[in-house]
mmCIF file of C-alpha atoms in Angstrom:
data_model
loop_
_atom_site.group_PDB
_atom_site.id
_atom_site.type_symbol
_atom_site.label_atom_id
_atom_site.label_comp_id
_atom_site.label_asym_id
_atom_site.label_seq_id
_atom_site.Cartn_x
_atom_site.Cartn_y
_atom_site.Cartn_z
ATOM 1 C CA UNK A 1 11.336 7.936 -6.087
ATOM 2 C CA UNK A 2 14.840 8.571 -5.431
ATOM 3 C CA UNK A 3 17.531 6.148 -4.789
ATOM 4 C CA UNK A 4 18.147 6.104 -1.100
ATOM 5 C CA UNK A 5 21.668 7.656 0.204
ATOM 6 C CA UNK A 6 23.901 5.213 1.397
ATOM 7 C CA UNK A 7 25.554 5.276 4.624
ATOM 8 C CA UNK A 8 28.789 6.912 3.656
ATOM 9 C CA UNK A 9 26.935 9.336 1.595
ATOM 10 C CA UNK A 10 24.328 9.854 4.753
ATOM 11 C CA UNK A 11 27.546 10.314 7.183
ATOM 12 C CA UNK A 12 29.259 12.447 5.165
ATOM 13 C CA UNK A 13 26.613 15.087 4.446
ATOM 14 C CA UNK A 14 26.551 15.024 8.409
ATOM 15 C CA UNK A 15 30.111 15.489 9.349
ATOM 16 C CA UNK A 16 30.053 18.267 6.616
ATOM 17 C CA UNK A 17 33.003 16.751 4.886
ATOM 18 C CA UNK A 18 33.651 13.365 2.534
ATOM 19 C CA UNK A 19 34.253 9.872 4.343
ATOM 20 C CA UNK A 20 35.724 7.513 2.073
ATOM 21 C CA UNK A 21 34.380 3.557 2.143
ATOM 22 C CA UNK A 22 36.678 2.389 4.373
ATOM 23 C CA UNK A 23 35.912 3.908 7.403
ATOM 24 C CA UNK A 24 31.927 2.680 6.922
ATOM 25 C CA UNK A 25 33.468 -0.589 7.480
ATOM 26 C CA UNK A 26 33.362 -2.448 10.876
ATOM 27 C CA UNK A 27 34.390 -5.853 12.581
ATOM 28 C CA UNK A 28 31.897 -8.185 12.841
ATOM 29 C CA UNK A 29 32.021 -11.442 15.552
ATOM 30 C CA UNK A 30 35.128 -13.594 15.403
ATOM 31 C CA UNK A 31 34.662 -15.674 12.462
ATOM 32 C CA UNK A 32 31.958 -13.793 10.318
ATOM 33 C CA UNK A 33 34.708 -11.544 8.747
ATOM 34 C CA UNK A 34 34.086 -7.436 7.861
ATOM 35 C CA UNK A 35 31.128 -6.065 5.530
ATOM 36 C CA UNK A 36 31.021 -3.518 4.005
ATOM 37 C CA UNK A 37 27.423 -0.756 5.093
ATOM 38 C CA UNK A 38 27.991 1.167 2.094
ATOM 39 C CA UNK A 39 25.355 -0.011 -0.066
ATOM 40 C CA UNK A 40 22.228 1.839 1.364
ATOM 41 C CA UNK A 41 20.199 2.519 4.940
ATOM 42 C CA UNK A 42 18.262 -0.277 4.665
ATOM 43 C CA UNK A 43 17.810 -3.864 4.712
ATOM 44 C CA UNK A 44 18.355 -5.262 1.093
ATOM 45 C CA UNK A 45 19.782 -9.035 1.911
ATOM 46 C CA UNK A 46 16.886 -11.249 3.146
ATOM 47 C CA UNK A 47 15.638 -12.052 6.650
ATOM 48 C CA UNK A 48 16.977 -15.774 8.118
ATOM 49 C CA UNK A 49 14.952 -18.610 9.476
ATOM 50 C CA UNK A 50 14.486 -19.309 12.928
ATOM 51 C CA UNK A 51 16.748 -21.187 15.196
ATOM 52 C CA UNK A 52 16.388 -24.770 16.018
ATOM 53 C CA UNK A 53 15.208 -23.534 18.700
ATOM 54 C CA UNK A 54 12.520 -21.583 17.168
ATOM 55 C CA UNK A 55 12.525 -18.385 19.593
ATOM 56 C CA UNK A 56 13.755 -15.900 17.416
ATOM 57 C CA UNK A 57 14.680 -14.713 13.884
ATOM 58 C CA UNK A 58 18.418 -13.731 13.189
ATOM 59 C CA UNK A 59 19.895 -11.858 10.844
ATOM 60 C CA UNK A 60 21.767 -13.503 7.549
ATOM 61 C CA UNK A 61 24.838 -12.014 7.026
ATOM 62 C CA UNK A 62 23.653 -8.805 4.330
ATOM 63 C CA UNK A 63 21.917 -7.825 6.886
ATOM 64 C CA UNK A 64 24.212 -7.330 9.616
ATOM 65 C CA UNK A 65 26.429 -5.289 7.780
ATOM 66 C CA UNK A 66 23.659 -3.336 6.342
ATOM 67 C CA UNK A 67 21.630 -2.609 9.705
ATOM 68 C CA UNK A 68 22.799 -4.938 12.508
ATOM 69 C CA UNK A 69 23.197 -2.686 15.108
ATOM 70 C CA UNK A 70 19.848 -1.342 14.495
ATOM 71 C CA UNK A 71 17.774 -3.919 14.518
ATOM 72 C CA UNK A 72 19.650 -7.157 16.215
ATOM 73 C CA UNK A 73 18.478 -6.720 19.701
ATOM 74 C CA UNK A 74 15.020 -6.022 18.927
ATOM 75 C CA UNK A 75 12.250 -7.158 21.392
ATOM 76 C CA UNK A 76 9.120 -4.524 21.392
ATOM 77 C CA UNK A 77 8.391 -1.018 20.010
ATOM 78 C CA UNK A 78 9.772 1.685 22.137
ATOM 79 C CA UNK A 79 6.571 4.836 22.222
ATOM 80 C CA UNK A 80 8.207 8.846 21.561
ATOM 81 C CA UNK A 81 5.730 11.732 20.061
ATOM 82 C CA UNK A 82 3.229 9.192 18.653
ATOM 83 C CA UNK A 83 5.719 7.315 16.797
ATOM 84 C CA UNK A 84 6.724 4.261 17.373
ATOM 85 C CA UNK A 85 10.879 2.681 17.064
ATOM 86 C CA UNK A 86 11.797 -1.221 17.104
ATOM 87 C CA UNK A 87 13.725 -1.223 20.770
ATOM 88 C CA UNK A 88 14.821 -3.552 23.817
ATOM 89 C CA UNK A 89 12.097 -3.255 25.761
ATOM 90 C CA UNK A 90 9.098 -1.482 26.294
ATOM 91 C CA UNK A 91 5.407 -1.868 24.735
ATOM 92 C CA UNK A 92 5.170 -5.579 23.422
ATOM 93 C CA UNK A 93 2.846 -4.403 19.949
ATOM 94 C CA UNK A 94 2.260 -1.397 17.815
ATOM 95 C CA UNK A 95 -1.880 -0.784 18.468
ATOM 96 C CA UNK A 96 -3.410 -2.053 14.686
ATOM 97 C CA UNK A 97 -3.388 1.023 12.557
ATOM 98 C CA UNK A 98 -1.855 2.576 9.417
ATOM 99 C CA UNK A 99 1.851 3.226 8.895
ATOM 100 C CA UNK A 100 5.131 4.135 7.320
ATOM 101 C CA UNK A 101 8.076 1.906 7.567
ATOM 102 C CA UNK A 102 10.703 5.091 8.022
ATOM 103 C CA UNK A 103 14.870 3.925 9.304
ATOM 104 C CA UNK A 104 16.995 6.532 11.120
ATOM 105 C CA UNK A 105 20.929 6.412 12.525
ATOM 106 C CA UNK A 106 19.682 7.837 16.269
ATOM 107 C CA UNK A 107 17.159 5.608 16.463
ATOM 108 C CA UNK A 108 16.333 2.520 13.870
ATOM 109 C CA UNK A 109 13.884 1.440 12.366
ATOM 110 C CA UNK A 110 10.883 2.901 13.247
ATOM 111 C CA UNK A 111 6.685 3.492 12.054
ATOM 112 C CA UNK A 112 5.754 6.366 11.685
ATOM 113 C CA UNK A 113 1.276 6.377 12.095
ATOM 114 C CA UNK A 114 0.079 8.369 9.031
ATOM 115 C CA UNK A 115 -3.091 10.387 9.837
ATOM 116 C CA UNK A 116 -6.077 9.314 8.538
ATOM 117 C CA UNK A 117 -9.685 10.912 8.480
ATOM 118 C CA UNK A 118 -11.789 8.938 10.730
ATOM 119 C CA UNK A 119 -15.131 10.461 10.217
ATOM 120 C CA UNK A 120 -14.742 10.031 5.809
ATOM 121 C CA UNK A 121 -17.865 7.367 4.879
ATOM 122 C CA UNK A 122 -16.310 5.348 2.550
ATOM 123 C CA UNK A 123 -19.199 2.520 0.640
ATOM 124 C CA UNK A 124 -18.744 -0.853 -0.160
ATOM 125 C CA UNK A 125 -21.336 -1.759 -2.653
ATOM 126 C CA UNK A 126 -22.460 -5.041 -3.535
ATOM 127 C CA UNK A 127 -20.912 -6.621 -7.020
ATOM 128 C CA UNK A 128 -18.580 -3.453 -6.989
ATOM 129 C CA UNK A 129 -14.314 -4.427 -6.829
ATOM 130 C CA UNK A 130 -13.847 -2.943 -4.392
ATOM 131 C CA UNK A 131 -16.642 -5.572 -3.004
ATOM 132 C CA UNK A 132 -14.418 -8.230 -4.624
ATOM 133 C CA UNK A 133 -11.384 -7.153 -3.323
ATOM 134 C CA UNK A 134 -12.620 -7.027 0.126
ATOM 135 C CA UNK A 135 -14.060 -10.335 0.059
ATOM 136 C CA UNK A 136 -10.956 -11.639 -0.964
ATOM 137 C CA UNK A 137 -8.821 -9.788 1.861
ATOM 138 C CA UNK A 138 -11.238 -11.669 4.383
ATOM 139 C CA UNK A 139 -11.068 -14.767 2.892
ATOM 140 C CA UNK A 140 -6.966 -14.424 2.907
ATOM 141 C CA UNK A 141 -6.748 -13.752 6.167
ATOM 142 C CA UNK A 142 -9.325 -16.259 7.787
ATOM 143 C CA UNK A 143 -7.338 -19.269 6.172
ATOM 144 C CA UNK A 144 -4.190 -18.827 7.905
ATOM 145 C CA UNK A 145 -4.583 -22.659 9.600
ATOM 146 C CA UNK A 146 -4.704 -23.432 6.275
ATOM 147 C CA UNK A 147 -1.874 -22.368 5.195
ATOM 148 C CA UNK A 148 -0.343 -23.625 7.911
ATOM 149 C CA UNK A 149 -1.499 -27.480 6.817
ATOM 150 C CA UNK A 150 -0.490 -27.382 4.068
ATOM 151 C CA UNK A 151 2.896 -25.820 4.486
ATOM 152 C CA UNK A 152 2.042 -23.101 1.772
ATOM 153 C CA UNK A 153 3.504 -19.450 2.523
ATOM 154 C CA UNK A 154 0.884 -17.302 4.147
ATOM 155 C CA UNK A 155 1.018 -14.118 1.652
ATOM 156 C CA UNK A 156 -0.832 -13.305 -1.360
ATOM 157 C CA UNK A 157 -1.288 -10.288 -3.705
ATOM 158 C CA UNK A 158 -4.365 -8.405 -5.299
ATOM 159 C CA UNK A 159 -3.463 -6.092 -8.472
ATOM 160 C CA UNK A 160 -6.014 -3.648 -8.722
ATOM 161 C CA UNK A 161 -6.331 -1.063 -11.928
ATOM 162 C CA UNK A 162 -8.511 1.251 -14.718
ATOM 163 C CA UNK A 163 -9.177 4.667 -14.896
ATOM 164 C CA UNK A 164 -8.829 7.546 -12.430
ATOM 165 C CA UNK A 165 -11.533 8.489 -10.275
ATOM 166 C CA UNK A 166 -13.222 4.275 -10.009
ATOM 167 C CA UNK A 167 -12.778 4.227 -6.544
ATOM 168 C CA UNK A 168 -9.490 2.786 -6.379
ATOM 169 C CA UNK A 169 -8.025 5.283 -3.519
ATOM 170 C CA UNK A 170 -11.222 4.392 -1.944
ATOM 171 C CA UNK A 171 -11.066 0.562 -2.226
ATOM 172 C CA UNK A 172 -7.671 0.972 -0.120
ATOM 173 C CA UNK A 173 -8.869 2.935 2.806
ATOM 174 C CA UNK A 174 -11.476 0.188 2.668
ATOM 175 C CA UNK A 175 -9.186 -2.694 3.191
ATOM 176 C CA UNK A 176 -6.815 -0.765 5.557
ATOM 177 C CA UNK A 177 -9.961 -0.601 8.130
ATOM 178 C CA UNK A 178 -10.668 -4.194 7.351
ATOM 179 C CA UNK A 179 -7.724 -4.969 8.349
ATOM 180 C CA UNK A 180 -7.540 -2.584 11.470
ATOM 181 C CA UNK A 181 -10.635 -4.409 12.910
ATOM 182 C CA UNK A 182 -9.215 -7.640 12.382
ATOM 183 C CA UNK A 183 -6.074 -6.116 14.595
ATOM 184 C CA UNK A 184 -4.289 -5.702 11.863
ATOM 185 C CA UNK A 185 -0.962 -3.437 10.675
ATOM 186 C CA UNK A 186 -1.311 -1.393 6.944
ATOM 187 C CA UNK A 187 2.236 -0.827 6.134
ATOM 188 C CA UNK A 188 2.778 1.844 2.797
ATOM 189 C CA UNK A 189 5.033 0.439 0.724
ATOM 190 C CA UNK A 190 7.814 3.598 -0.066
ATOM 191 C CA UNK A 191 10.736 1.432 -0.906
ATOM 192 C CA UNK A 192 11.835 -2.016 -0.492
ATOM 193 C CA UNK A 193 14.749 -0.975 1.669
ATOM 194 C CA UNK A 194 12.789 0.419 4.313
ATOM 195 C CA UNK A 195 9.952 -2.048 3.680
ATOM 196 C CA UNK A 196 11.909 -4.698 4.418
ATOM 197 C CA UNK A 197 13.711 -3.194 7.850
ATOM 198 C CA UNK A 198 9.930 -2.248 8.708
ATOM 199 C CA UNK A 199 8.856 -5.691 8.405
ATOM 200 C CA UNK A 200 11.899 -7.526 9.733
ATOM 201 C CA UNK A 201 11.638 -5.916 13.114
ATOM 202 C CA UNK A 202 7.423 -6.370 13.070
ATOM 203 C CA UNK A 203 7.710 -9.919 12.472
ATOM 204 C CA UNK A 204 10.573 -10.100 15.240
ATOM 205 C CA UNK A 205 8.766 -8.571 17.533
ATOM 206 C CA UNK A 206 4.348 -9.126 16.201
ATOM 207 C CA UNK A 207 4.876 -13.026 14.556
ATOM 208 C CA UNK A 208 1.516 -13.181 13.351
ATOM 209 C CA UNK A 209 -0.116 -9.607 13.303
ATOM 210 C CA UNK A 210 -1.661 -9.325 9.878
ATOM 211 C CA UNK A 211 -0.352 -7.005 7.261
ATOM 212 C CA UNK A 212 -1.641 -5.076 4.259
ATOM 213 C CA UNK A 213 1.401 -3.604 1.930
ATOM 214 C CA UNK A 214 -0.617 -0.794 0.606
ATOM 215 C CA UNK A 215 1.615 -0.243 -3.325
ATOM 216 C CA UNK A 216 -0.567 3.039 -5.223
ATOM 217 C CA UNK A 217 0.186 3.902 -8.236
ATOM 218 C CA UNK A 218 2.664 0.542 -8.435
ATOM 219 C CA UNK A 219 4.063 1.455 -11.344
ATOM 220 C CA UNK A 220 6.212 4.532 -9.283
ATOM 221 C CA UNK A 221 7.150 2.074 -7.474
ATOM 222 C CA UNK A 222 8.654 -0.562 -9.910
ATOM 223 C CA UNK A 223 11.369 2.691 -10.852
ATOM 224 C CA UNK A 224 14.171 0.726 -12.393
ATOM 225 C CA UNK A 225 16.642 1.211 -9.796
ATOM 226 C CA UNK A 226 14.552 -0.682 -7.378
ATOM 227 C CA UNK A 227 12.409 -3.165 -10.025
ATOM 228 C CA UNK A 228 14.409 -6.227 -8.839
ATOM 229 C CA UNK A 229 14.324 -5.976 -5.374
ATOM 230 C CA UNK A 230 10.595 -5.762 -5.201
ATOM 231 C CA UNK A 231 9.963 -8.626 -7.569
ATOM 232 C CA UNK A 232 11.952 -10.635 -5.234
ATOM 233 C CA UNK A 233 10.116 -9.228 -1.802
ATOM 234 C CA UNK A 234 7.316 -10.039 -3.460
ATOM 235 C CA UNK A 235 8.459 -13.674 -4.728
ATOM 236 C CA UNK A 236 8.451 -14.639 -1.206
ATOM 237 C CA UNK A 237 12.459 -14.165 -0.667
ATOM 238 C CA UNK A 238 12.485 -12.532 2.429
ATOM 239 C CA UNK A 239 9.917 -15.459 4.033
ATOM 240 C CA UNK A 240 7.401 -12.832 5.591
ATOM 241 C CA UNK A 241 4.381 -14.346 6.210
ATOM 242 C CA UNK A 242 0.735 -12.733 7.297
ATOM 243 C CA UNK A 243 0.829 -10.595 4.589
ATOM 244 C CA UNK A 244 -1.239 -9.062 1.932
ATOM 245 C CA UNK A 245 0.318 -7.158 -0.882
ATOM 246 C CA UNK A 246 -2.563 -4.302 -2.570
ATOM 247 C CA UNK A 247 -1.289 -2.630 -5.435
ATOM 248 C CA UNK A 248 -3.300 0.220 -7.877
ATOM 249 C CA UNK A 249 -2.622 1.495 -11.211
ATOM 250 C CA UNK A 250 -3.827 4.106 -13.832
ATOM 251 C CA UNK A 251 -1.099 2.343 -16.441
ATOM 252 C CA UNK A 252 -1.994 -1.069 -16.903
ATOM 253 C CA UNK A 253 -0.401 -1.451 -20.173
ATOM 254 C CA UNK A 254 2.923 -0.478 -18.339
ATOM 255 C CA UNK A 255 3.339 -3.550 -16.930
ATOM 256 C CA UNK A 256 4.682 -7.084 -18.585
ATOM 257 C CA UNK A 257 2.689 -9.943 -18.423
ATOM 258 C CA UNK A 258 5.510 -11.701 -16.034
ATOM 259 C CA UNK A 259 4.880 -9.259 -13.336
ATOM 260 C CA UNK A 260 0.897 -9.339 -13.342
ATOM 261 C CA UNK A 261 0.149 -11.477 -15.193
ATOM 262 C CA UNK A 262 2.001 -14.028 -12.592
ATOM 263 C CA UNK A 263 0.176 -15.769 -9.337
ATOM 264 C CA UNK A 264 2.884 -15.812 -6.311
ATOM 265 C CA UNK A 265 3.460 -11.841 -7.401
ATOM 266 C CA UNK A 266 0.110 -11.306 -8.141
ATOM 267 C CA UNK A 267 -2.410 -14.003 -7.545
ATOM 268 C CA UNK A 268 -5.655 -11.470 -8.633
ATOM 269 C CA UNK A 269 -5.910 -8.855 -10.752
ATOM 270 C CA UNK A 270 -9.291 -6.983 -10.992
ATOM 271 C CA UNK A 271 -10.270 -4.808 -12.664
ATOM 272 C CA UNK A 272 -11.578 -1.234 -11.291
ATOM 273 C CA UNK A 273 -14.018 -0.440 -13.957
ATOM 274 C CA UNK A 274 -16.890 2.725 -14.462
ATOM 275 C CA UNK A 275 -19.454 2.138 -12.177
ATOM 276 C CA UNK A 276 -22.846 0.766 -13.372
ATOM 277 C CA UNK A 277 -26.248 2.090 -13.557
ATOM 278 C CA UNK A 278 -26.659 0.795 -10.016
ATOM 279 C CA UNK A 279 -24.144 1.266 -8.616
ATOM 280 C CA UNK A 280 -24.360 5.406 -9.936
ATOM 281 C CA UNK A 281 -27.254 5.173 -8.178
ATOM 282 C CA UNK A 282 -26.430 4.154 -5.092
ATOM 283 C CA UNK A 283 -23.979 6.653 -4.816
ATOM 284 C CA UNK A 284 -25.563 9.695 -6.054
ATOM 285 C CA UNK A 285 -28.707 8.518 -3.126
ATOM 286 C CA UNK A 286 -25.697 8.177 -0.139
ATOM 287 C CA UNK A 287 -24.578 11.742 -1.488
ATOM 288 C CA UNK A 288 -27.566 13.654 -0.682
ATOM 289 C CA UNK A 289 -27.054 12.236 3.032
ATOM 290 C CA UNK A 290 -30.578 11.584 3.607
ATOM 291 C CA UNK A 291 -31.482 15.336 2.063
ATOM 292 C CA UNK A 292 -34.709 15.422 0.120
ATOM 293 C CA UNK A 293 -34.338 14.697 -3.685
ATOM 294 C CA UNK A 294 -37.737 16.126 -4.870
ATOM 295 C CA UNK A 295 -36.770 19.251 -2.043
ATOM 296 C CA UNK A 296 -33.416 20.091 -4.602
ATOM 297 C CA UNK A 297 -35.838 18.634 -8.226
ATOM 298 C CA UNK A 298 -34.272 15.417 -9.036
ATOM 299 C CA UNK A 299 -34.568 13.157 -10.510
ATOM 300 C CA UNK A 300 -32.465 10.402 -9.134
ATOM 301 C CA UNK A 301 -33.230 7.101 -12.039
ATOM 302 C CA UNK A 302 -32.404 10.099 -15.219
ATOM 303 C CA UNK A 303 -29.173 11.058 -13.037
ATOM 304 C CA UNK A 304 -27.993 7.620 -12.754
ATOM 305 C CA UNK A 305 -28.866 7.278 -16.722
ATOM 306 C CA UNK A 306 -27.527 10.176 -18.148
ATOM 307 C CA UNK A 307 -24.129 9.484 -16.299
ATOM 308 C CA UNK A 308 -23.217 6.077 -17.927
ATOM 309 C CA UNK A 309 -19.095 5.846 -17.755
ATOM 310 C CA UNK A 310 -18.842 8.530 -15.646
ATOM 311 C CA UNK A 311 -16.323 7.783 -12.554
ATOM 312 C CA UNK A 312 -16.772 8.139 -9.021
ATOM 313 C CA UNK A 313 -14.914 11.432 -9.166
ATOM 314 C CA UNK A 314 -17.283 12.836 -11.776
ATOM 315 C CA UNK A 315 -20.346 11.958 -10.231
ATOM 316 C CA UNK A 316 -19.527 13.566 -6.797
ATOM 317 C CA UNK A 317 -18.179 16.654 -9.146
ATOM 318 C CA UNK A 318 -22.092 16.668 -10.792
ATOM 319 C CA UNK A 319 -23.242 16.666 -7.098
ATOM 320 C CA UNK A 320 -21.204 19.629 -5.609
ATOM 321 C CA UNK A 321 -22.122 21.522 -9.064
ATOM 322 C CA UNK A 322 -25.393 21.137 -9.376
ATOM 323 C CA UNK A 323 -26.959 20.615 -6.068
ATOM 324 C CA UNK A 324 -24.344 22.938 -3.819
ATOM 325 C CA UNK A 325 -23.336 25.827 -6.017
ATOM 326 C CA UNK A 326 -26.821 25.500 -8.153
ATOM 327 C CA UNK A 327 -25.259 25.664 -11.565
ATOM 328 C CA UNK A 328 -27.494 24.315 -15.116
ATOM 329 C CA UNK A 329 -27.513 20.281 -14.963
ATOM 330 C CA UNK A 330 -27.414 19.941 -18.509
ATOM 331 C CA UNK A 331 -24.520 22.198 -18.554
ATOM 332 C CA UNK A 332 -22.277 20.138 -15.839
ATOM 333 C CA UNK A 333 -23.583 17.407 -17.864
ATOM 334 C CA UNK A 334 -22.155 18.534 -20.792
ATOM 335 C CA UNK A 335 -18.714 19.795 -19.341
ATOM 336 C CA UNK A 336 -18.195 16.604 -16.969
ATOM 337 C CA UNK A 337 -18.592 14.306 -20.457
ATOM 338 C CA UNK A 338 -16.328 16.886 -22.590
ATOM 339 C CA UNK A 339 -13.716 15.922 -19.969
ATOM 340 C CA UNK A 340 -14.365 12.423 -19.655
ATOM 341 C CA UNK A 341 -13.943 12.261 -23.789
ATOM 342 C CA UNK A 342 -10.664 14.515 -23.466
ATOM 343 C CA UNK A 343 -9.510 11.971 -20.954
ATOM 344 C CA UNK A 344 -10.288 8.944 -23.005
ATOM 345 C CA UNK A 345 -8.729 10.207 -26.073
ATOM 346 C CA UNK A 346 -5.296 11.181 -23.944
ATOM 347 C CA UNK A 347 -5.055 7.484 -22.608
ATOM 348 C CA UNK A 348 -5.171 6.346 -25.952
ATOM 349 C CA UNK A 349 -2.670 9.090 -26.931
ATOM 350 C CA UNK A 350 -0.194 7.484 -24.002
ATOM 351 C CA UNK A 351 -0.902 3.699 -25.963
#
């Protein structure tokens, strides 16, 4: 990921000339002094605690200097062309859904809806990793009263790892669906600055809405240029409550233990391995979508047995190649087994 341009750089691009750093400084309210806007387009400071009346959250000094005019008066969401903007008035809440936090000089903070395939059918398998993850998510969001009772920050982190094609992305889709069913919001993590800005506005306007932060391919998010900011965010330095961080990776070896094996950052570390015999059988049966196995000469028990150590993606490719494209079953098993062995060899070489 590229580091976000600073406000000075963005202004220079818009105006077609270099803008000196002094030109992007502004005078704060009396007693607050001058702060520079030069570091980035989104907030890097923490969110302040509620005031004495507990009525609204206020920006701290760092936030005010970086994006204060964009968020200081936000109360509700405005809607234009299907995009939701933080604004002083209009709609009170965002509909449950999956969004990307963004920041614009023209309109400030807004959440861009992510188009999802509502017709895609994803199955939760009992005893498999996706069932465990969903159980964790359901339990977390249901226990808000207990977190508040003991004064514990209402946040949680789940880290999923495993080979490609084993269902991590599908598990994320199921997790988003579960969050939406609860009236919650899924936020795709793009950068710590933009995510922080989006969360600040969301928590100012909708204090108790469940939030699922999706951090897919976590190794790319943990780029050295933003590593500390991501860790600070997950450590709770911004005091965002009611949020569950869900991260995935194909390369757990890329992370030190103090990142993935540290509760309060990731409280549960879950391996998403290859589906077992029962799960493979259930998945293959689902691919037939109610059509007769006998009609296609399929022995489901044999298919499930022959596909040991196959990922879901391999199982789906076997179904398409044999049932839809009419290729030879044994040749396809051999081909896919070879692909699996090559992938394992590459993975071993990388380690």
